[in-house]
Amino acid sequence: MTSGASDGPLVEVQGLGKSFAARSGLLARLLRRGGTIRALDGVNLSIRRGETLGLIGESGCGKSTLARVLLRLQEPSAGTIRFDGEDITAADRNRLRQLRRRMQIVFQDPYAALNPRQTVEQIVGLPLRIAQRLGREAARPHVAAMIERVGLKRTHLNRFPHQFSGGQRQRIGIARALVARPDFVICDEAVSALDVSIQAQILGLLQELRRDLGLTYLFISHNLAVVGHVSDRIAVMYLGEVVELAPARAVLAAPRHPYTQSLLAAVPRLAARDAAIRPKLAGEPPSPIAPPPGCRFHPRCAKAVDSCRTTRPTLRDISLDHAVACHLADNP
Ligand code: SF4
């Protein structure tokens, strides 16, 4: 559980930015020069204690960059990150090592994320041994208990990752993330690489663990159906910024940003009754090297008016617990 340093959100980011130099790659070649990729540009977000905040958006919108910057696996270019009331934006290496026990991540590809030369006991035990400076013998009972907690067996401890199925490997990844008893876990496309039936099992396990261990999740996925199923609230990202943030039921039943509406219209079983009148998402997202002026969604937005092309909308409350970055959000 959290240390309870404050009653505020567990995680809070303000004006978070992350830029990369683009000196190679297709975009840079097309532009015949380098440039700056603004992967995150002024992200404002808070994650409440004990909730699952879903984060949705097209590939390349900045979801995974946000995950890495939140954990300080990548350095932010601008803005602040607060964790349990503490500003960790510039925390030094020692402080980060302490914080990493409390902030963990489950990756998309469990096979790539697990060292093939290590046994399950070594893989799962490492974060615990680092966090609590335990020897292998002392860590073993905790590792064995966590392995059983995620639905594997003690006899699996001496096996290697290639001896498991994809679903079992993801259970190992979850055990590794939870063994040191974190407060905050980022699930970055954690079920995207799995078969649908296995996805359901892993989602069920994650929900059970959240409830039993008092965890807070940031659940990142490109799959709106999956995010809608597990989330208390949903944040929608487009080209490096959050454009809608609201309870999951509000996002699914009455989305207010045209981008969210288009995402939903593309998922028939989630689409609201009036989805037929909502335009499906057309075209590709613009380049993050040269984002459009004004609202970044305006080249793809069927509702765009003149001010959309010049003035960037900010994320603002349009009703209790529902924030939208759109000039026309008050007139859906
Ligand atoms: Fe569309 Fe304008 Fe709203 Fe952007 S601000 S989503 S372009 S209506």
Coordinates of C-alpha atoms and ligand atoms in Angstrom, one line a residue:
M1 CA 0.0 0.0 0.0
T2 CA 1.0 3.6 -0.4
S3 CA 2.8 5.5 2.4
G4 CA -0.2 7.8 2.5
A5 CA 2.0 10.9 2.3
S6 CA -1.1 12.8 1.0
D7 CA -4.7 12.3 0.1
G8 CA -4.1 13.7 -3.4
P9 CA -3.5 11.7 -6.5
L10 CA -0.8 9.0 -6.4
V11 CA 0.7 10.3 -9.7
E12 CA 0.3 13.8 -11.1
V13 CA 2.0 15.3 -14.2
Q14 CA 1.8 18.9 -15.3
G15 CA 2.9 20.3 -18.6
L16 CA 4.9 17.1 -19.3
G17 CA 7.0 17.3 -22.4
K18 CA 9.5 14.9 -24.1
S19 CA 11.3 15.8 -27.3
F20 CA 13.8 13.8 -29.4
A21 CA 16.2 14.9 -32.1
A22 CA 15.2 13.4 -35.4
R23 CA 18.5 13.2 -37.3
S24 CA 17.7 9.9 -39.1
G25 CA 14.8 7.9 -40.2
L26 CA 12.2 8.3 -42.9
L27 CA 10.7 11.5 -41.5
A28 CA 14.0 13.3 -41.3
R29 CA 14.9 12.2 -44.8
L30 CA 11.6 13.4 -46.2
L31 CA 12.1 16.8 -44.6
R32 CA 15.8 16.8 -45.8
R33 CA 16.9 17.8 -42.4
G34 CA 16.7 16.9 -38.8
G35 CA 14.0 18.2 -36.5
T36 CA 12.5 17.8 -33.1
I37 CA 10.0 15.1 -32.5
R38 CA 7.6 16.2 -29.8
A39 CA 6.5 12.9 -28.4
L40 CA 4.8 14.5 -25.4
D41 CA 3.7 18.1 -25.5
G42 CA 2.1 19.6 -22.4
V43 CA 0.6 16.5 -20.9
N44 CA -1.6 17.1 -17.8
L45 CA -2.8 14.1 -16.0
S46 CA -3.5 12.7 -12.5
I47 CA -3.9 9.1 -11.4
R48 CA -5.9 8.5 -8.3
R49 CA -5.0 6.0 -5.6
G50 CA -6.4 2.6 -6.3
E51 CA -7.9 3.3 -9.7
T52 CA -7.1 1.9 -13.1
L53 CA -6.6 4.8 -15.5
G54 CA -6.8 3.6 -19.1
L55 CA -4.7 5.4 -21.7
I56 CA -5.8 5.0 -25.3
G57 CA -4.7 6.4 -28.6
E58 CA -3.3 5.4 -32.0
S59 CA 0.2 3.9 -32.4
G60 CA 2.8 6.7 -32.1
C61 CA 0.6 9.1 -30.1
G62 CA 3.1 9.1 -27.2
K63 CA 1.5 6.5 -24.8
S64 CA 4.6 4.4 -24.3
T65 CA 6.9 7.5 -24.1
L66 CA 4.6 8.7 -21.3
A67 CA 5.0 5.4 -19.5
R68 CA 8.8 5.6 -19.7
V69 CA 9.0 9.3 -18.7
L70 CA 6.7 8.7 -15.7
L71 CA 9.1 6.0 -14.4
R72 CA 12.1 8.3 -15.3
L73 CA 13.4 5.6 -17.7
Q74 CA 13.6 8.5 -20.0
E75 CA 14.1 12.1 -18.9
P76 CA 11.3 14.6 -19.4
S77 CA 12.1 17.7 -21.5
A78 CA 9.6 19.9 -19.7
G79 CA 7.0 19.8 -16.9
T80 CA 6.8 18.1 -13.5
I81 CA 6.1 14.6 -12.3
R82 CA 4.8 14.1 -8.7
F83 CA 4.6 10.7 -7.1
D84 CA 2.8 10.3 -3.8
G85 CA 3.1 14.0 -3.3
E86 CA 6.8 14.2 -4.0
D87 CA 8.3 16.0 -7.0
I88 CA 10.4 13.3 -8.6
T89 CA 11.1 15.2 -11.8
A90 CA 14.8 15.7 -10.9
A91 CA 15.2 12.9 -8.3
D92 CA 18.8 11.6 -8.3
R93 CA 19.9 8.1 -8.9
N94 CA 19.7 7.0 -5.3
R95 CA 16.2 8.3 -4.8
L96 CA 15.1 6.7 -8.1
R97 CA 16.4 3.4 -7.0
Q98 CA 14.2 3.7 -3.9
L99 CA 11.2 4.8 -5.9
R100 CA 11.5 2.0 -8.4
R101 CA 10.4 -0.5 -5.8
R102 CA 7.1 1.4 -5.7
M103 CA 6.7 2.0 -9.5
Q104 CA 6.8 -0.9 -11.8
I105 CA 6.0 -1.8 -15.4
V106 CA 4.6 -4.8 -17.3
F107 CA 5.7 -4.8 -20.9
Q108 CA 3.9 -5.9 -24.1
D109 CA 6.3 -8.7 -25.2
P110 CA 7.0 -10.9 -22.3
Y111 CA 9.5 -13.0 -24.2
A112 CA 11.6 -9.9 -25.1
A113 CA 11.3 -8.6 -21.6
L114 CA 12.7 -11.7 -19.9
N115 CA 16.3 -12.7 -19.9
P116 CA 16.4 -16.1 -21.7
R117 CA 19.5 -17.2 -19.8
Q118 CA 18.0 -16.7 -16.3
T119 CA 15.6 -19.0 -14.5
V120 CA 12.2 -17.8 -13.3
E121 CA 13.6 -17.6 -9.8
Q122 CA 16.4 -15.3 -10.9
I123 CA 14.1 -13.1 -13.1
V124 CA 11.4 -12.6 -10.5
G125 CA 13.7 -12.3 -7.6
L126 CA 16.0 -9.6 -9.0
P127 CA 13.8 -6.5 -8.2
L128 CA 13.2 -7.8 -4.7
R129 CA 16.9 -8.5 -4.1
I130 CA 17.8 -5.0 -5.3
A131 CA 15.0 -3.3 -3.4
Q132 CA 15.6 -5.1 -0.1
R133 CA 19.2 -6.1 -0.5
L134 CA 18.3 -9.8 0.0
G135 CA 20.3 -12.8 -0.7
R136 CA 18.9 -15.5 -3.0
E137 CA 17.9 -17.8 -0.1
A138 CA 16.1 -15.0 1.7
A139 CA 14.3 -13.9 -1.4
R140 CA 13.2 -17.5 -2.4
P141 CA 10.0 -17.8 -0.2
H142 CA 8.7 -14.4 -1.4
V143 CA 9.4 -15.3 -5.0
A144 CA 7.7 -18.7 -4.7
A145 CA 4.7 -17.1 -3.1
M146 CA 4.4 -14.5 -5.8
I147 CA 4.8 -17.1 -8.5
E148 CA 1.9 -19.1 -7.0
R149 CA -0.1 -15.8 -6.7
V150 CA 0.0 -15.3 -10.4
G151 CA -1.1 -18.8 -11.2
L152 CA 2.2 -20.7 -11.7
K153 CA 3.8 -23.4 -9.7
R154 CA 6.8 -23.6 -7.4
T155 CA 8.2 -26.3 -9.7
H156 CA 8.4 -23.6 -12.4
L157 CA 11.1 -21.6 -10.5
N158 CA 14.0 -23.5 -12.0
R159 CA 12.8 -23.3 -15.6
F160 CA 13.7 -20.8 -18.4
P161 CA 11.4 -18.4 -20.3
H162 CA 11.5 -20.5 -23.5
Q163 CA 9.8 -23.4 -21.6
F164 CA 6.6 -21.4 -21.1
S165 CA 3.7 -20.3 -23.3
G166 CA 3.0 -16.6 -24.0
G167 CA 0.4 -16.3 -21.3
Q168 CA 2.6 -18.0 -18.7
R169 CA 5.5 -15.7 -19.7
Q170 CA 3.3 -12.7 -19.1
R171 CA 2.4 -14.2 -15.7
I172 CA 6.2 -14.3 -15.0
G173 CA 6.4 -10.6 -16.1
I174 CA 3.6 -9.7 -13.7
A175 CA 5.2 -11.6 -10.8
R176 CA 8.5 -9.7 -11.5
A177 CA 6.7 -6.4 -11.4
L178 CA 4.8 -7.2 -8.2
V179 CA 7.3 -9.1 -6.1
A180 CA 8.7 -6.0 -4.3
R181 CA 5.1 -4.9 -3.6
P182 CA 4.9 -1.7 -5.6
D183 CA 2.0 0.8 -5.3
F184 CA 1.9 1.9 -8.9
V185 CA 2.1 -0.4 -12.0
I186 CA 2.1 0.6 -15.6
C187 CA 0.7 -2.1 -17.9
D188 CA 2.1 -1.1 -21.3
E189 CA 0.1 -3.1 -24.0
A190 CA 0.4 -5.9 -21.5
V191 CA -2.1 -8.2 -23.2
S192 CA -1.8 -7.0 -26.8
A193 CA 0.5 -9.9 -27.9
L194 CA -1.7 -12.6 -26.4
D195 CA -4.6 -14.7 -27.9
V196 CA -8.0 -13.4 -27.0
S197 CA -8.8 -16.2 -24.6
I198 CA -5.5 -15.7 -22.8
Q199 CA -6.0 -12.0 -22.8
A200 CA -9.2 -12.5 -20.7
Q201 CA -7.3 -14.6 -18.2
I202 CA -4.5 -12.1 -17.8
L203 CA -7.0 -9.2 -17.5
G204 CA -8.8 -11.1 -14.8
L205 CA -5.6 -11.8 -13.0
L206 CA -4.6 -8.1 -13.2
Q207 CA -7.9 -7.0 -11.8
E208 CA -7.7 -9.5 -8.9
L209 CA -4.2 -8.4 -8.0
R210 CA -5.2 -4.7 -8.1
R211 CA -8.0 -5.4 -5.6
D212 CA -6.0 -7.8 -3.3
L213 CA -2.8 -5.8 -3.2
G214 CA -4.2 -2.3 -3.3
L215 CA -2.5 -1.4 -6.6
T216 CA -2.9 1.6 -8.8
Y217 CA -2.7 1.0 -12.6
L218 CA -2.0 3.0 -15.7
F219 CA -3.3 0.6 -18.3
I220 CA -2.0 1.5 -21.8
S221 CA -3.5 0.0 -24.9
H222 CA -4.5 0.8 -28.5
N223 CA -7.6 -1.5 -28.0
L224 CA -10.5 0.6 -26.7
A225 CA -12.6 -2.5 -25.9
V226 CA -9.9 -3.8 -23.6
V227 CA -9.3 -0.4 -21.9
G228 CA -13.1 0.1 -21.5
H229 CA -13.4 -3.3 -19.8
V230 CA -10.7 -2.7 -17.1
S231 CA -10.6 1.1 -16.5
D232 CA -12.3 3.4 -13.9
R233 CA -11.3 6.4 -16.0
I234 CA -9.9 6.8 -19.5
A235 CA -7.4 9.3 -20.9
V236 CA -7.4 9.7 -24.7
M237 CA -4.1 10.8 -26.3
Y238 CA -3.6 12.4 -29.7
L239 CA -0.2 13.4 -31.0
G240 CA 1.5 13.9 -27.7
E241 CA -1.3 15.4 -25.7
V242 CA -4.3 14.3 -23.6
V243 CA -7.5 15.4 -25.4
E244 CA -10.1 13.8 -23.2
L245 CA -10.2 12.5 -19.6
A246 CA -13.3 11.2 -18.0
P247 CA -14.8 8.1 -16.2
A248 CA -14.8 5.1 -18.5
R249 CA -18.6 5.0 -18.8
A250 CA -18.7 8.6 -19.9
V251 CA -16.0 8.1 -22.5
L252 CA -17.7 5.0 -23.9
A253 CA -21.3 6.3 -23.8
A254 CA -20.9 10.0 -24.5
P255 CA -17.5 10.9 -25.8
R256 CA -17.1 14.7 -26.3
H257 CA -13.9 15.0 -28.3
P258 CA -14.3 14.3 -32.1
Y259 CA -11.2 12.1 -32.0
T260 CA -12.6 9.9 -29.2
Q261 CA -15.9 9.8 -31.1
S262 CA -14.1 8.6 -34.2
L263 CA -12.2 5.9 -32.3
L264 CA -15.4 4.6 -30.8
A265 CA -17.3 4.6 -34.1
A266 CA -14.6 2.2 -35.4
V267 CA -15.5 -0.4 -32.7
P268 CA -19.0 -1.5 -33.6
R269 CA -19.8 -3.3 -30.3
L270 CA -18.8 -0.3 -28.3
A271 CA -20.3 2.4 -30.5
A272 CA -23.1 4.4 -29.0
R273 CA -26.5 4.5 -30.7
D274 CA -25.7 7.7 -32.5
A275 CA -22.4 6.4 -33.8
A276 CA -23.7 6.1 -37.3
I277 CA -23.7 9.9 -37.6
R278 CA -20.1 10.1 -36.3
P279 CA -17.4 10.1 -38.9
K280 CA -14.9 7.2 -38.8
L281 CA -11.3 8.2 -38.3
A282 CA -9.8 9.1 -41.7
G283 CA -6.2 9.6 -42.8
E284 CA -3.0 9.3 -40.8
P285 CA -1.8 11.3 -37.8
P286 CA 0.3 14.3 -38.8
S287 CA 4.1 14.2 -38.2
P288 CA 5.1 14.9 -34.7
I289 CA 8.1 16.8 -36.2
A290 CA 5.8 19.4 -37.7
P291 CA 2.4 19.2 -35.9
P292 CA -0.4 21.3 -37.3
P293 CA -0.9 24.7 -35.7
G294 CA -4.0 25.3 -33.6
C295 CA -5.8 22.0 -32.8
R296 CA -3.6 19.1 -33.8
F297 CA -6.6 17.1 -34.8
H298 CA -8.0 19.7 -37.2
P299 CA -6.7 18.2 -40.5
R300 CA -8.8 15.1 -39.7
C301 CA -11.7 16.7 -37.9
A302 CA -15.1 16.9 -39.7
K303 CA -16.2 19.6 -37.2
A304 CA -13.2 22.0 -37.6
V305 CA -14.0 25.7 -37.7
D306 CA -11.6 28.6 -38.4
S307 CA -10.4 29.0 -34.8
C308 CA -9.4 25.3 -34.8
R309 CA -6.7 26.1 -37.4
T310 CA -5.0 28.8 -35.3
T311 CA -5.8 28.4 -31.6
R312 CA -4.7 25.3 -29.7
P313 CA -7.4 24.1 -27.3
T314 CA -6.5 23.4 -23.7
L315 CA -7.8 20.5 -21.6
R316 CA -10.6 22.0 -19.6
D317 CA -13.5 20.7 -17.4
I318 CA -16.8 20.7 -19.3
S319 CA -18.6 18.9 -16.4
L320 CA -17.8 17.2 -13.2
D321 CA -14.9 14.9 -13.7
H322 CA -14.9 15.3 -17.5
A323 CA -12.2 17.3 -19.3
V324 CA -11.9 17.8 -23.0
A325 CA -9.4 19.8 -25.3
C326 CA -11.8 21.0 -28.0
H327 CA -13.1 24.5 -28.8
L328 CA -16.6 23.0 -29.5
A329 CA -16.8 20.6 -26.5
D330 CA -19.7 22.5 -25.0
N331 CA -21.8 22.0 -28.1
P332 CA -21.5 18.2 -28.9
Ligands
SF4_1 FE1 -12.2 19.4 -34.1 FE2 -11.8 22.0 -33.6 FE3 -12.4 20.4 -31.6 FE4 -10.0 20.3 -32.7 S1 -10.9 22.0 -31.6 S2 -11.3 18.6 -32.2 S3 -10.5 20.7 -34.8 S4 -13.7 20.9 -33.4

